[in-house]
């Protein structure tokens, strides 16, 4: 049987990284079946083209995975596939919470022939065999013979053949610049970010988060050896291709067990398996100096920190009181001293946020080392304690907000401002962090750092700008480049002043093969 795994586009940004679930399920597919992957963010498709594709390619089963914000598109694509006579199985965090919606048991129309609940590592081979036999069931739950929930242990972990997988669609560098970059320096043909997980689960249970409910509070880790081998495979591929590969450790809290993280980082260093990487770590765990030293030595370049708010009352309200705003600056300085920078994520529209929250937060951010701030709105995702709380209180204004997804729009009324005011706060956060002036300031503030750091912050800011301000086509990119010409000229002047080689960003996109640790 030929199987298509499809991830719909989010309609707002291009994807900078493939989705791990597709590669994982491909690796877990029983032999004898062929699996093709299409990520809609890089290969846009509409209903007609997916229906044509499955017919022309003789696809026997389509698997669709989606987060809540992509689910409306996922359902439309599933409908088109089913209308073409091909079975659809859906999985991922949204349908796990809303299986009845996907199966048409809630009064709406049916979109999926089958739904895989929760982690599908162990159910996927069964789904494929059932589909091949024509005995697909409605629901596949990860349970043992006694009906008890069973979470995959991650030991053993499937080997994802990164050395053979076609990754052309995920090259972040536009084709037009390849020849030029090859002349600038060896190792510049491609640049990709690859998702790698080293563990699953987070016990913290923040009110707005899907993770504790979905992956459970039982934390599971792969063996150090299996992670190290994956990194070595990626490093080897980058070398062979003359390209760049960076890794995104997608674990929700990469340092949730500090002892184990340190041991993994030490093994990465010992095996010379360092590539540049990004990971998500909560601020409280970054108090540990030794951990931060090891992060830097093991290739860590960017740490994503869910700061959420600078107001302790907000944090306590959403059960994230372990975040201590008073120590944010210290933590960020500690990282920056080791040339590791932070993606700092904030949520506006929390119940204790009055108008002016964006400016107050910005004031604080400006005292920190330049990083990448991002701003979102409090969003009640299905299945979260937040959703239930707001539903019970009758505060949901769009209880099924995902059916008509609007980016950066609230689905409930906050307590201390109106919905429109909350939308304004988010706009202010993005506009004042990503205006040409703000970008120039951020780059200038790193004048004491090597040129490569400044270039990498600049490129990253331009890319992150696109999360809020649509930047989907060449014209939008050209406009953005033009607006930021002052900073570009400054960087170029410094680059040529120090020789062209010095202009090559040495941090975010330094050749992974050029070991310097
Ligand atoms: C990496 C990641 C991202 C990446 C996404 C890009 C990418 N290429 O991966 C980035 C950083 C861009 C991102 C952004 C966002 N993310 Co995100 N992200 C994650 C994260 C940390 C890891 C995803 C992952 O790979 N997990 C590991 C794999 C193995 O798990 P999985 O994807 O769930 O797949 C398993 C099962 O779900 C199932 N499965 C999944 N799909 C399918 C399909 C089929 C057919 C089958 C059978 C099974 C199946 O099988 C897999 C193996 O067990 C998750 C949290 C988490 N730990 O999962 C959040 C998570 C998915 N993100 C979330 C959110 C909310 C967002 C944002 C909306 C945040 C924001 N406010 O801006 C944005 C929106 C992104 C967008 N582009 O639209 C939520 C989604 C909740 C929901 N109900 O939708 C999560 C769960 C985190 C959370 N705090 O709740 N994210
Ligand atoms: S620490 Fe992060 S992953 Fe864990 S529950 Fe809170 S928001 Fe979710």
Coordinates of C-alpha atoms and ligand atoms in Angstrom, one line a residue:
X1 CA 0.0 0.0 0.0
X2 CA 1.2 3.5 -0.7
X3 CA 0.6 5.9 2.2
X4 CA 0.7 9.7 2.2
X5 CA 1.4 11.5 5.4
X6 CA 0.3 15.1 5.2
X7 CA 0.7 18.1 7.4
X8 CA -1.4 21.1 6.4
X9 CA 0.0 24.6 6.1
X10 CA -0.8 27.1 8.8
X11 CA -1.6 29.8 6.4
X12 CA 0.5 32.5 8.1
X13 CA 4.2 31.6 8.0
X14 CA 6.4 29.3 6.0
X15 CA 7.6 26.4 8.0
X16 CA 11.2 26.6 9.0
X17 CA 11.4 22.9 10.1
X18 CA 9.8 19.6 9.1
X19 CA 7.3 18.0 11.5
X20 CA 8.8 15.1 13.5
X21 CA 5.7 13.0 13.6
X22 CA 5.8 12.3 9.8
X23 CA 9.4 11.0 9.9
X24 CA 8.7 9.0 13.1
X25 CA 5.6 7.3 11.7
X26 CA 7.4 6.7 8.4
X27 CA 10.2 4.9 10.4
X28 CA 7.6 2.9 12.3
X29 CA 5.7 1.8 9.2
X30 CA 5.7 -2.0 8.8
X31 CA 7.8 -3.1 5.8
X32 CA 6.1 -3.7 2.5
X33 CA 4.4 -0.3 2.4
X34 CA 5.7 2.9 0.7
X35 CA 5.3 6.2 2.6
X36 CA 5.4 9.6 1.0
X37 CA 5.5 12.9 3.0
X38 CA 4.1 16.2 2.1
X39 CA 4.4 19.2 4.4
X40 CA 1.9 21.8 3.2
X41 CA 4.0 24.7 4.6
X42 CA 6.6 24.0 2.0
X43 CA 4.5 22.3 -0.7
X44 CA 1.2 24.2 -0.6
X45 CA -1.8 22.1 -1.7
X46 CA -5.5 22.8 -1.9
X47 CA -8.4 20.4 -1.8
X48 CA -8.4 19.8 -5.6
X49 CA -4.6 19.1 -5.8
X50 CA -4.6 16.6 -2.9
X51 CA -7.5 14.8 -4.4
X52 CA -5.7 14.7 -7.8
X53 CA -2.5 13.6 -6.1
X54 CA -4.0 10.6 -4.2
X55 CA -5.7 9.4 -7.4
X56 CA -2.7 9.8 -9.7
X57 CA -0.2 8.3 -7.2
X58 CA -2.6 5.5 -6.3
X59 CA -2.5 6.3 -2.6
X60 CA -4.2 3.7 -0.4
X61 CA -4.2 5.6 3.0
X62 CA -3.7 9.2 4.0
X63 CA -2.5 10.1 7.5
X64 CA -3.1 13.8 8.5
X65 CA -1.7 15.4 11.6
X66 CA -2.5 18.9 12.8
X67 CA -2.4 21.3 15.7
X68 CA -5.6 23.1 16.6
X69 CA -4.8 26.1 14.5
X70 CA -4.4 24.0 11.4
X71 CA -7.4 21.7 12.0
X72 CA -10.0 23.5 9.8
X73 CA -7.6 23.2 6.8
X74 CA -6.9 19.6 7.9
X75 CA -10.6 18.7 7.8
X76 CA -11.1 20.3 4.4
X77 CA -8.2 18.3 3.0
X78 CA -9.5 15.1 4.7
X79 CA -12.9 15.7 3.1
X80 CA -11.4 16.1 -0.3
X81 CA -9.3 12.8 0.1
X82 CA -12.4 10.9 1.3
X83 CA -14.5 12.2 -1.6
X84 CA -11.7 10.8 -3.9
X85 CA -12.5 7.4 -2.3
X86 CA -9.3 7.1 -0.1
X87 CA -9.4 6.4 3.6
X88 CA -8.2 9.1 6.1
X89 CA -6.7 8.6 9.5
X90 CA -6.1 11.7 11.7
X91 CA -3.8 12.1 14.7
X92 CA -2.1 14.7 16.8
X93 CA -3.1 16.9 19.8
X94 CA -6.3 18.4 18.4
X95 CA -8.1 15.2 17.3
X96 CA -6.9 13.5 20.5
X97 CA -9.1 16.0 22.5
X98 CA -11.8 16.3 19.8
X99 CA -12.1 12.8 18.4
X100 CA -15.9 13.1 18.1
X101 CA -15.6 16.2 16.0
X102 CA -13.2 14.4 13.6
X103 CA -15.5 11.4 13.4
X104 CA -18.7 13.4 12.9
X105 CA -20.1 12.1 16.2
X106 CA -20.9 15.6 17.5
X107 CA -23.6 16.5 15.1
X108 CA -21.2 17.8 12.4
X109 CA -19.9 16.1 9.3
X110 CA -17.4 13.3 9.4
X111 CA -13.8 14.1 8.3
X112 CA -11.8 11.1 9.3
X113 CA -12.3 7.3 8.9
X114 CA -10.1 6.7 11.9
X115 CA -8.6 8.7 14.7
X116 CA -5.3 7.9 16.5
X117 CA -5.5 9.1 20.1
X118 CA -2.4 10.4 21.9
X119 CA 1.0 9.0 21.1
X120 CA 0.7 6.8 18.0
X121 CA 4.2 5.1 18.0
X122 CA 2.7 1.8 19.0
X123 CA -0.7 2.1 17.3
X124 CA 0.5 3.2 13.9
X125 CA 1.7 -0.2 12.7
X126 CA -1.7 -1.7 13.7
X127 CA -3.5 1.1 11.8
X128 CA -1.5 0.4 8.7
X129 CA -2.1 -3.3 8.8
X130 CA -5.9 -2.8 9.4
X131 CA -6.1 -0.3 6.6
X132 CA -4.3 -2.7 4.2
X133 CA -6.7 -5.5 5.2
X134 CA -9.7 -3.1 4.8
X135 CA -10.6 -3.4 8.5
X136 CA -9.8 0.1 9.7
X137 CA -11.5 0.9 13.1
X138 CA -12.8 4.3 14.2
X139 CA -10.6 4.9 17.1
X140 CA -7.0 3.7 18.0
X141 CA -6.1 4.3 21.6
X142 CA -2.6 3.7 23.1
X143 CA -3.7 1.1 25.7
X144 CA -2.4 -2.3 26.8
X145 CA -4.4 -5.6 26.8
X146 CA -6.2 -4.5 30.0
X147 CA -7.3 -1.2 28.5
X148 CA -4.8 0.8 30.6
X149 CA -3.2 3.7 28.9
X150 CA 0.4 2.9 27.8
X151 CA 3.0 5.4 26.8
X152 CA 5.8 4.5 24.5
X153 CA 9.0 4.2 26.6
X154 CA 11.3 5.7 23.9
X155 CA 13.7 2.9 24.6
X156 CA 14.3 1.6 22.0
X157 CA 13.7 4.5 19.8
X158 CA 13.3 4.0 16.0
X159 CA 16.3 5.0 13.9
X160 CA 15.2 7.8 11.6
X161 CA 17.3 7.4 8.5
X162 CA 18.3 11.1 8.2
X163 CA 21.2 10.1 5.9
X164 CA 18.8 8.9 3.2
X165 CA 15.6 11.0 3.7
X166 CA 14.9 13.6 1.0
X167 CA 15.1 17.0 2.6
X168 CA 15.2 19.2 -0.5
X169 CA 11.9 20.8 0.5
X170 CA 13.3 22.0 3.8
X171 CA 16.3 24.0 2.6
X172 CA 16.0 27.4 4.2
X173 CA 18.2 29.1 1.7
X174 CA 16.5 30.1 -1.5
X175 CA 17.9 28.4 -4.6
X176 CA 19.0 31.7 -6.1
X177 CA 21.7 32.3 -3.4
X178 CA 23.2 28.8 -3.4
X179 CA 26.0 29.4 -6.0
X180 CA 26.9 32.7 -4.3
X181 CA 27.0 31.1 -0.8
X182 CA 29.2 28.3 -2.1
X183 CA 31.7 30.9 -3.2
X184 CA 31.6 32.6 0.2
X185 CA 32.5 29.5 2.1
X186 CA 32.6 25.8 2.1
X187 CA 29.6 24.2 3.8
X188 CA 27.1 26.7 2.6
X189 CA 25.0 24.8 0.0
X190 CA 22.0 24.2 2.2
X191 CA 20.8 25.2 5.6
X192 CA 18.2 23.1 7.4
X193 CA 16.7 22.8 10.9
X194 CA 15.9 19.2 11.9
X195 CA 13.6 18.3 14.8
X196 CA 15.1 15.8 17.3
X197 CA 13.4 14.6 20.5
X198 CA 15.4 13.4 23.4
X199 CA 12.4 12.9 25.7
X200 CA 8.7 13.4 26.2
X201 CA 6.4 14.6 29.0
X202 CA 6.3 17.5 31.4
X203 CA 4.8 17.3 34.8
X204 CA 4.4 21.0 35.4
X205 CA 0.8 21.3 34.3
X206 CA 0.6 24.9 33.3
X207 CA -3.1 25.8 32.8
X208 CA -3.0 26.8 29.1
X209 CA -0.7 24.0 27.9
X210 CA -1.7 20.8 26.1
X211 CA 1.5 18.9 26.9
X212 CA 0.9 17.6 30.5
X213 CA -2.5 16.2 29.4
X214 CA -1.3 14.8 26.1
X215 CA 2.1 13.3 26.9
X216 CA 1.3 12.8 30.6
X217 CA 3.3 13.7 33.6
X218 CA 5.5 10.6 33.2
X219 CA 8.7 11.8 31.7
X220 CA 10.5 9.4 29.3
X221 CA 13.9 9.7 27.7
X222 CA 15.7 8.1 24.9
X223 CA 19.1 6.7 25.7
X224 CA 22.0 9.1 25.4
X225 CA 23.5 6.8 22.8
X226 CA 20.5 6.9 20.6
X227 CA 20.4 10.8 20.6
X228 CA 24.2 11.0 20.1
X229 CA 24.0 8.6 17.1
X230 CA 21.3 10.7 15.5
X231 CA 23.4 13.9 15.9
X232 CA 26.4 12.1 14.4
X233 CA 24.2 11.0 11.4
X234 CA 23.0 14.6 10.9
X235 CA 26.5 16.0 11.2
X236 CA 27.8 13.5 8.7
X237 CA 25.0 14.4 6.2
X238 CA 25.8 18.1 6.5
X239 CA 29.4 17.4 5.8
X240 CA 28.7 15.2 2.8
X241 CA 26.3 17.7 1.3
X242 CA 28.5 20.7 2.0
X243 CA 25.6 22.2 3.9
X244 CA 24.5 23.3 7.3
X245 CA 22.2 21.3 9.7
X246 CA 21.0 22.7 13.0
X247 CA 18.9 20.8 15.4
X248 CA 15.7 21.8 17.3
X249 CA 15.4 19.6 20.4
X250 CA 11.6 19.6 20.5
X251 CA 11.4 18.3 24.1
X252 CA 9.0 20.5 26.0
X253 CA 11.5 21.0 28.7
X254 CA 14.9 19.8 27.6
X255 CA 16.3 20.1 31.1
X256 CA 13.3 18.7 33.1
X257 CA 15.7 16.2 34.7
X258 CA 18.9 18.3 35.0
X259 CA 21.1 15.4 36.0
X260 CA 20.1 13.5 32.9
X261 CA 20.4 16.5 30.6
X262 CA 24.0 17.1 31.9
X263 CA 24.9 13.5 31.2
X264 CA 23.5 13.7 27.7
X265 CA 25.4 17.0 27.0
X266 CA 28.6 15.4 28.3
X267 CA 28.1 12.4 26.0
X268 CA 27.5 14.7 23.0
X269 CA 30.8 16.5 23.8
X270 CA 32.7 13.3 24.4
X271 CA 31.5 11.9 21.0
X272 CA 32.3 15.1 19.2
X273 CA 28.6 15.1 18.1
X274 CA 28.0 18.9 18.5
X275 CA 25.9 20.6 16.0
X276 CA 24.3 23.9 16.6
X277 CA 21.0 23.5 18.4
X278 CA 17.9 25.2 19.9
X279 CA 16.0 23.8 22.9
X280 CA 13.1 24.7 25.1
X281 CA 14.0 25.1 28.8
X282 CA 12.1 26.8 31.6
X283 CA 13.8 29.7 33.3
X284 CA 13.9 28.1 36.7
X285 CA 16.2 25.3 35.5
X286 CA 18.7 27.7 34.0
X287 CA 19.8 28.8 37.5
X288 CA 22.3 26.0 37.3
X289 CA 25.7 27.4 36.0
X290 CA 27.2 24.0 35.2
X291 CA 24.1 23.2 33.0
X292 CA 24.6 26.5 31.1
X293 CA 28.3 25.8 30.6
X294 CA 27.5 22.4 29.2
X295 CA 24.8 23.8 27.0
X296 CA 27.3 26.2 25.4
X297 CA 30.0 23.5 25.1
X298 CA 27.6 21.0 23.5
X299 CA 26.5 23.3 20.7
X300 CA 23.5 25.1 22.2
X301 CA 22.9 28.4 20.6
X302 CA 19.3 29.5 21.3
X303 CA 17.1 28.6 24.3
X304 CA 13.4 29.1 24.0
X305 CA 12.0 30.2 27.3
X306 CA 8.3 30.4 28.1
X307 CA 8.4 33.5 30.3
X308 CA 4.7 34.2 29.6
X309 CA 4.4 37.3 31.9
X310 CA 6.5 39.7 34.0
X311 CA 3.6 39.7 36.5
X312 CA 3.9 37.1 39.3
X313 CA 0.1 37.2 39.9
X314 CA -0.6 36.2 36.3
X315 CA 1.9 33.4 36.6
X316 CA 0.4 32.1 39.8
X317 CA -3.0 32.3 38.1
X318 CA -2.0 29.9 35.3
X319 CA -0.1 27.6 37.6
X320 CA 3.3 28.7 36.3
X321 CA 4.4 30.3 39.6
X322 CA 7.7 28.5 39.3
X323 CA 8.7 31.3 36.8
X324 CA 10.2 34.1 38.8
X325 CA 10.2 37.3 36.7
X326 CA 12.8 38.8 39.1
X327 CA 15.4 36.4 37.9
X328 CA 14.7 36.6 34.1
X329 CA 17.4 39.2 33.5
X330 CA 20.0 37.2 35.5
X331 CA 19.2 34.0 33.6
X332 CA 19.5 35.8 30.2
X333 CA 22.8 37.4 31.1
X334 CA 24.1 34.0 32.2
X335 CA 23.3 32.6 28.7
X336 CA 24.6 35.6 26.8
X337 CA 27.9 35.5 28.6
X338 CA 28.4 32.1 26.9
X339 CA 27.1 33.4 23.6
X340 CA 23.8 31.5 24.0
X341 CA 20.7 33.7 23.3
X342 CA 17.1 33.4 24.1
X343 CA 13.8 33.3 22.4
X344 CA 11.6 34.8 25.0
X345 CA 7.9 34.0 24.7
X346 CA 5.1 36.1 26.3
X347 CA 1.4 35.8 26.5
X348 CA -0.9 38.9 26.7
X349 CA -4.5 38.9 27.6
X350 CA -3.9 37.1 30.9
X351 CA -6.5 37.8 33.5
X352 CA -4.3 40.3 35.5
X353 CA -3.2 42.2 32.3
X354 CA -4.5 45.7 32.1
X355 CA -4.0 47.9 29.0
X356 CA -0.3 49.0 28.8
X357 CA 1.0 45.5 29.5
X358 CA 3.0 45.4 26.2
X359 CA 4.9 48.6 27.0
X360 CA 5.6 47.5 30.5
X361 CA 6.9 44.2 29.3
X362 CA 9.0 45.9 26.5
X363 CA 10.6 48.2 29.1
X364 CA 11.8 45.1 31.0
X365 CA 12.9 43.4 27.8
X366 CA 15.0 46.4 26.8
X367 CA 17.1 45.8 29.9
X368 CA 18.0 42.2 28.8
X369 CA 20.6 41.0 26.3
X370 CA 19.1 41.2 22.8
X371 CA 17.2 38.1 21.9
X372 CA 14.1 37.2 20.1
X373 CA 10.9 38.2 21.9
X374 CA 7.6 36.7 20.7
X375 CA 4.1 37.6 21.8
X376 CA 0.9 35.6 21.7
X377 CA -2.6 35.8 23.2
X378 CA -4.0 33.6 25.9
X379 CA -5.7 30.9 23.9
X380 CA -8.0 28.2 25.4
X381 CA -6.9 25.1 23.6
X382 CA -9.3 22.2 23.8
X383 CA -8.6 19.7 26.6
X384 CA -6.6 22.2 28.7
X385 CA -7.6 23.2 32.3
X386 CA -7.8 26.8 30.9
X387 CA -10.5 25.8 28.4
X388 CA -12.5 24.1 31.1
X389 CA -12.2 27.0 33.5
X390 CA -13.4 29.6 30.9
X391 CA -16.2 27.3 29.7
X392 CA -17.5 26.8 33.2
X393 CA -17.3 30.6 33.8
X394 CA -19.2 31.3 30.5
X395 CA -16.3 33.4 29.3
X396 CA -15.7 31.7 25.9
X397 CA -16.7 34.1 23.1
X398 CA -15.8 31.6 20.3
X399 CA -16.0 28.2 22.0
X400 CA -15.0 26.4 18.7
X401 CA -12.5 29.1 17.6
X402 CA -10.5 26.5 15.6
X403 CA -13.4 26.0 13.2
X404 CA -12.8 29.5 11.9
X405 CA -9.2 30.1 12.7
X406 CA -8.1 33.7 12.9
X407 CA -4.4 34.3 13.8
X408 CA -3.8 36.4 16.9
X409 CA -7.4 36.7 17.9
X410 CA -8.8 35.9 21.3
X411 CA -11.6 33.5 21.9
X412 CA -12.5 34.7 25.4
X413 CA -12.8 38.0 27.2
X414 CA -9.9 38.8 29.6
X415 CA -10.8 40.3 33.0
X416 CA -9.0 43.7 32.9
X417 CA -9.3 44.7 29.3
X418 CA -11.4 44.2 26.2
X419 CA -10.6 41.7 23.5
X420 CA -9.7 44.6 21.1
X421 CA -7.3 46.0 23.7
X422 CA -5.6 42.7 24.1
X423 CA -5.2 42.5 20.3
X424 CA -3.6 46.0 20.4
X425 CA -1.1 44.9 23.1
X426 CA 0.1 42.0 20.9
X427 CA 0.5 44.3 17.9
X428 CA 2.5 46.8 20.1
X429 CA 4.8 44.0 21.3
X430 CA 5.6 42.9 17.7
X431 CA 5.8 46.3 16.2
X432 CA 8.1 47.7 18.8
X433 CA 10.4 44.6 18.8
X434 CA 10.6 44.1 15.0
X435 CA 10.5 47.7 13.6
X436 CA 13.6 48.6 11.6
X437 CA 14.7 50.8 14.4
X438 CA 14.2 48.1 17.0
X439 CA 16.2 45.6 14.9
X440 CA 19.0 48.1 14.4
X441 CA 19.1 48.7 18.1
X442 CA 19.3 45.0 18.9
X443 CA 22.1 44.5 16.4
X444 CA 24.0 47.6 17.7
X445 CA 23.7 46.4 21.3
X446 CA 25.8 43.4 20.3
X447 CA 28.7 45.6 19.1
X448 CA 31.0 43.9 21.6
X449 CA 30.3 40.5 20.1
X450 CA 31.8 39.0 17.0
X451 CA 30.2 40.1 13.7
X452 CA 28.7 36.6 13.2
X453 CA 26.5 37.1 16.3
X454 CA 25.2 40.3 15.1
X455 CA 24.4 38.9 11.6
X456 CA 22.7 35.9 13.1
X457 CA 20.5 38.1 15.4
X458 CA 19.7 40.2 12.4
X459 CA 18.7 37.3 10.2
X460 CA 16.7 35.7 13.0
X461 CA 14.9 38.9 13.7
X462 CA 13.9 39.3 10.1
X463 CA 12.6 35.7 10.0
X464 CA 10.7 36.0 13.4
X465 CA 9.1 39.2 12.2
X466 CA 7.2 36.9 9.8
X467 CA 5.4 35.1 12.7
X468 CA 3.2 38.2 13.1
X469 CA 3.6 40.3 9.9
X470 CA 2.8 38.1 7.0
X471 CA 6.0 37.6 4.9
X472 CA 4.9 34.8 2.6
X473 CA 6.2 36.0 -0.8
X474 CA 9.3 37.5 -2.3
X475 CA 7.8 41.0 -2.4
X476 CA 7.2 41.0 1.3
X477 CA 10.8 39.9 1.9
X478 CA 12.2 42.5 -0.4
X479 CA 10.2 45.2 1.3
X480 CA 11.5 44.0 4.7
X481 CA 15.1 44.0 3.4
X482 CA 14.7 47.5 2.0
X483 CA 13.3 48.8 5.3
X484 CA 16.3 47.4 7.1
X485 CA 18.9 48.6 4.7
X486 CA 20.6 50.8 7.3
X487 CA 21.4 47.8 9.4
X488 CA 22.4 45.7 6.4
X489 CA 24.8 48.4 5.1
X490 CA 26.3 48.7 8.6
X491 CA 26.9 44.9 8.8
X492 CA 28.3 44.8 5.3
X493 CA 30.7 47.7 6.0
X494 CA 32.0 45.9 9.1
X495 CA 32.1 42.6 7.2
X496 CA 34.2 44.0 4.3
X497 CA 36.3 46.0 6.7
X498 CA 37.3 42.8 8.4
X499 CA 37.5 40.8 5.1
X500 CA 34.7 38.9 3.5
X501 CA 35.3 35.8 5.5
X502 CA 34.4 37.8 8.7
X503 CA 31.0 38.5 7.2
X504 CA 30.0 34.9 7.3
X505 CA 27.7 34.4 10.3
X506 CA 29.7 32.2 12.7
X507 CA 27.1 31.5 15.2
X508 CA 23.6 30.6 14.0
X509 CA 24.9 29.1 10.7
X510 CA 28.5 28.4 11.1
X511 CA 29.4 25.2 9.2
X512 CA 28.6 22.4 11.6
X513 CA 31.5 20.5 10.3
X514 CA 34.0 23.2 11.4
X515 CA 34.3 22.0 15.0
X516 CA 35.4 24.7 17.5
X517 CA 34.4 23.3 20.8
Ligands
LIG1 C1 8.0 21.7 17.6 C2 6.8 22.4 18.0 C3 6.4 23.5 17.3 C4 7.2 24.0 16.1 C5 6.3 23.5 14.9 C6 7.0 23.2 13.7 C7 7.5 21.8 13.6 N1 7.9 21.6 12.4 O1 7.5 20.9 14.4 C8 7.0 25.5 16.3 C9 8.1 26.0 17.2 C10 7.1 26.3 15.0 C11 5.7 25.5 17.0 C12 4.8 26.6 17.0 C13 3.6 26.6 17.6 N2 3.1 25.7 18.4 CO1 4.0 24.0 18.8 N3 4.9 22.5 19.5 C14 6.0 21.9 19.1 C15 6.3 20.8 20.1 C16 7.2 21.3 21.2 C17 6.8 19.5 19.5 C18 6.0 18.9 18.4 C19 6.6 17.5 18.2 O2 7.3 17.3 17.2 N4 6.4 16.6 19.1 C20 6.9 15.2 19.1 C21 6.0 14.3 18.2 C22 6.5 13.0 18.2 O3 4.7 14.4 18.8 P1 3.4 14.7 18.0 O4 3.7 15.8 17.0 O5 2.3 15.0 19.0 O6 3.1 13.4 17.3 C23 2.7 12.2 17.9 C24 1.2 12.1 18.1 O7 0.5 13.3 18.2 C25 0.7 11.3 16.9 N5 0.4 12.0 15.7 C26 0.7 13.3 15.3 N6 0.2 13.5 14.1 C27 -0.3 12.4 13.6 C28 -0.9 12.0 12.4 C29 -1.3 10.7 12.2 C30 -1.9 10.4 10.9 C31 -1.2 9.8 13.2 C32 -1.7 8.4 13.0 C33 -0.7 10.1 14.5 C34 -0.2 11.4 14.6 O8 1.8 10.4 16.7 C35 3.1 11.1 17.0 C36 3.9 10.0 17.7 O9 3.4 9.6 18.9 C37 4.8 20.6 20.7 C38 4.8 20.0 22.0 C39 5.0 18.5 22.0 N7 5.8 18.0 22.9 O10 4.5 17.8 21.1 C40 4.2 21.9 20.6 C41 2.7 22.0 20.3 C42 2.4 21.1 19.2 N8 2.6 23.4 19.8 C43 1.5 24.0 20.2 C44 1.2 25.3 19.9 C45 0.0 25.9 20.5 C46 2.0 26.1 19.0 C47 1.7 27.5 18.5 C48 0.3 27.8 18.2 C49 2.2 28.4 19.7 C50 1.8 29.8 19.5 N9 1.0 30.3 20.4 O11 2.2 30.5 18.6 C51 2.6 27.7 17.3 C52 1.9 27.6 16.0 C53 2.7 26.9 14.9 C54 2.2 27.1 13.6 N10 3.1 27.2 12.7 O12 1.1 27.2 13.3 C55 0.7 23.1 21.0 C56 -0.5 22.6 20.2 C57 -1.7 22.3 21.0 C58 -2.9 22.2 20.1 N11 -3.9 21.7 20.6 O13 -2.8 22.4 18.9 C59 1.7 22.1 21.5 C60 1.2 20.7 21.8 C61 2.4 22.6 22.8 C62 1.5 23.1 23.9 N12 2.1 24.0 24.7 O14 0.4 22.8 24.1 N13 5.5 24.4 17.7
LIG2 S1 6.5 23.9 31.6 FE1 6.0 24.2 29.4 S2 5.6 22.2 28.6 FE2 5.5 22.1 30.8 S3 3.3 22.3 31.3 FE3 4.3 24.4 31.4 S4 4.1 25.3 29.4 FE4 3.6 23.1 29.2

